[in-house]
PDB file of C-alpha atoms in Angstrom:
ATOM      1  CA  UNK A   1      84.861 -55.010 -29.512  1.00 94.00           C
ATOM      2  CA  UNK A   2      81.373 -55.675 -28.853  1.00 97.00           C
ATOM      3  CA  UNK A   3      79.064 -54.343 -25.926  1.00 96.00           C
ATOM      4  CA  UNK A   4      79.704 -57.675 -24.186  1.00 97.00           C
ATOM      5  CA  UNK A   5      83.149 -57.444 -24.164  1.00 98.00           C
ATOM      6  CA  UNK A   6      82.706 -53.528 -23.342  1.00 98.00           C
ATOM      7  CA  UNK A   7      80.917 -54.401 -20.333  1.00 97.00           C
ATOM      8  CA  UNK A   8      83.558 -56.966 -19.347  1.00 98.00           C
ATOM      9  CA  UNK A   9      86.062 -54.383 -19.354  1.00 98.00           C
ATOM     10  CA  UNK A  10      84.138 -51.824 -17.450  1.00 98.00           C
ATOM     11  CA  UNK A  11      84.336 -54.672 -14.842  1.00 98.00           C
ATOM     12  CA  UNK A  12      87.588 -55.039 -14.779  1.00 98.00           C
ATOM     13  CA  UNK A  13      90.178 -53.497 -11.109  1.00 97.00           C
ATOM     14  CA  UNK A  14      91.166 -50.534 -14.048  1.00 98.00           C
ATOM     15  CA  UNK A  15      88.975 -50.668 -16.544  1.00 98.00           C
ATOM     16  CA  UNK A  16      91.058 -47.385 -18.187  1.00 97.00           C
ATOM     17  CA  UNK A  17      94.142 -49.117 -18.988  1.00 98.00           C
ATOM     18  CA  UNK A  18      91.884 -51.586 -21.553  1.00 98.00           C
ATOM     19  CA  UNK A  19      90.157 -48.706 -22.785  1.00 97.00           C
ATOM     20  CA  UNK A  20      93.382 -47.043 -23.569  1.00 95.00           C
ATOM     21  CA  UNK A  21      94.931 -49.681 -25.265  1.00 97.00           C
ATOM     22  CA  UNK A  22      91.507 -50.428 -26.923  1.00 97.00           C
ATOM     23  CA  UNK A  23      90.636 -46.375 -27.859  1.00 95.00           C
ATOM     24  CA  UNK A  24      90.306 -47.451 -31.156  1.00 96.00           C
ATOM     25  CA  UNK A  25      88.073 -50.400 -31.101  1.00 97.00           C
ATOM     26  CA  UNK A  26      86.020 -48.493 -28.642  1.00 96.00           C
ATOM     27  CA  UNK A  27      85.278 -45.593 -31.204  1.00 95.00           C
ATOM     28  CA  UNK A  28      83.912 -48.267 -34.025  1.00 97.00           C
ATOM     29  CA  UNK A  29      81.878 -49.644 -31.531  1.00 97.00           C
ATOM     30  CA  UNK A  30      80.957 -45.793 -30.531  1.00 93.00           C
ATOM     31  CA  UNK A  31      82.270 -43.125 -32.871  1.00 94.00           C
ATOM     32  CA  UNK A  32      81.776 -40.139 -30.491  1.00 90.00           C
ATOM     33  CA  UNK A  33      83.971 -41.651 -28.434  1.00 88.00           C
ATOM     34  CA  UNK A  34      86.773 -40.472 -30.737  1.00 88.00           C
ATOM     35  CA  UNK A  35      86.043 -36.668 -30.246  1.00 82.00           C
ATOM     36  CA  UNK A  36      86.748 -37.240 -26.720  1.00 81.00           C
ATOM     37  CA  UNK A  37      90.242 -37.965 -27.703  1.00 84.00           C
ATOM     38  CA  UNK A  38      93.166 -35.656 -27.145  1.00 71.00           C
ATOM     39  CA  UNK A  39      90.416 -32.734 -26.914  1.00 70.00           C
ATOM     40  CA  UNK A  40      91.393 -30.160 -24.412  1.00 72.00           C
ATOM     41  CA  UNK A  41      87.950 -28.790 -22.405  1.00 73.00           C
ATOM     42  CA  UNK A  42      90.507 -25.377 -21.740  1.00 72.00           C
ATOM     43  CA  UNK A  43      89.386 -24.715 -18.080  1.00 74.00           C
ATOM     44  CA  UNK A  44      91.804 -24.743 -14.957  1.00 79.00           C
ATOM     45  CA  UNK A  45      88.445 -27.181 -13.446  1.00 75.00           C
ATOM     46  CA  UNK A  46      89.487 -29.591 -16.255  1.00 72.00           C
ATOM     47  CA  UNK A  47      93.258 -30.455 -16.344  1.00 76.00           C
ATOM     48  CA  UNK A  48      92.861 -33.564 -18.987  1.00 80.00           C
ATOM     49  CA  UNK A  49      91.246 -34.221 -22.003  1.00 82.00           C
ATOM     50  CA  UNK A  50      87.497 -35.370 -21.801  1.00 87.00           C
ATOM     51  CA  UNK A  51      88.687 -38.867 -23.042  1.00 90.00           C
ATOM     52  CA  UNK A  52      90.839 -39.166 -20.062  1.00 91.00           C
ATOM     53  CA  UNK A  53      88.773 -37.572 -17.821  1.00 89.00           C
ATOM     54  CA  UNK A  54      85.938 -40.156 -18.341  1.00 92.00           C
ATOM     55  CA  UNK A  55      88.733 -42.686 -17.653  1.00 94.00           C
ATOM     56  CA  UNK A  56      89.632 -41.395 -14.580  1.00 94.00           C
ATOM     57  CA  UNK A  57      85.629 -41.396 -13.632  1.00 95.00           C
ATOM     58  CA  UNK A  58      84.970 -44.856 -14.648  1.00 97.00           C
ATOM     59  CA  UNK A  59      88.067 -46.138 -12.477  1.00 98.00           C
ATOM     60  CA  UNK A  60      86.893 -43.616  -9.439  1.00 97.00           C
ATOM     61  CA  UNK A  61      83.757 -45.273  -9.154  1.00 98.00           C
ATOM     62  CA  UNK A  62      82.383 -48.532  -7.720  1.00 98.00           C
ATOM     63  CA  UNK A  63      82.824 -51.849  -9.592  1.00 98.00           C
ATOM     64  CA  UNK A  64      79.074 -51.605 -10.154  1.00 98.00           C
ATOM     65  CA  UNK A  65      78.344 -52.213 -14.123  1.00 98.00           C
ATOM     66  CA  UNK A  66      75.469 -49.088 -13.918  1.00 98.00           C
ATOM     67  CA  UNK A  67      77.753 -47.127 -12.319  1.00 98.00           C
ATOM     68  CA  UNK A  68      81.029 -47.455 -14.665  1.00 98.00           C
ATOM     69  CA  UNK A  69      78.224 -47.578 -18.058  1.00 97.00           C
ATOM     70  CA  UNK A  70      77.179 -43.934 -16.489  1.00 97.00           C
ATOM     71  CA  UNK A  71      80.756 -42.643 -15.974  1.00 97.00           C
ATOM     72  CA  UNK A  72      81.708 -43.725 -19.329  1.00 96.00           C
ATOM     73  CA  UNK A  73      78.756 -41.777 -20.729  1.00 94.00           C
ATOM     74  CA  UNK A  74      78.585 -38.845 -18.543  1.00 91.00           C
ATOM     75  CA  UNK A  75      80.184 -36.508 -21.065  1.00 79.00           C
TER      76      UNK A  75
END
């Protein structure tokens, strides 16, 4: 994966399921991405992981590329 094809996907109806299916080619294109992944933020105001969190951001908003780039990032 490459930030062109990133940005592709962030334009996509559901950008999460790529991003799922592509968690690992995401972190070598950005290795903090992988903390995100499967860790628990242990507050009854977060019910999911931060990886899947930001997921369900990025789908929530707008298919507007500065809007998904600043949901990805927002953690």
């Amino acid at each position: 994966m490459d930030f062109l094809e990133l940005t592709n996907i962030l334009l996509e109806d559901k950008p999460s399921r790529t991003l799922i299916e592509r968690k690992n080619d995401l972190a070598k294109l950005i290795p903090e991405f992988s903390d995100s992944y499967d860790f628990d933020q242990h507050t009854i105001w977060h019910p999911y992981d931060v990886f899947t969190h930001t997921l369900k951001v990025v789908d929530g908003v707008d298919c507007d590329l500065n809007l998904r780039i600043a949901a990805l990032f927002h953690d």
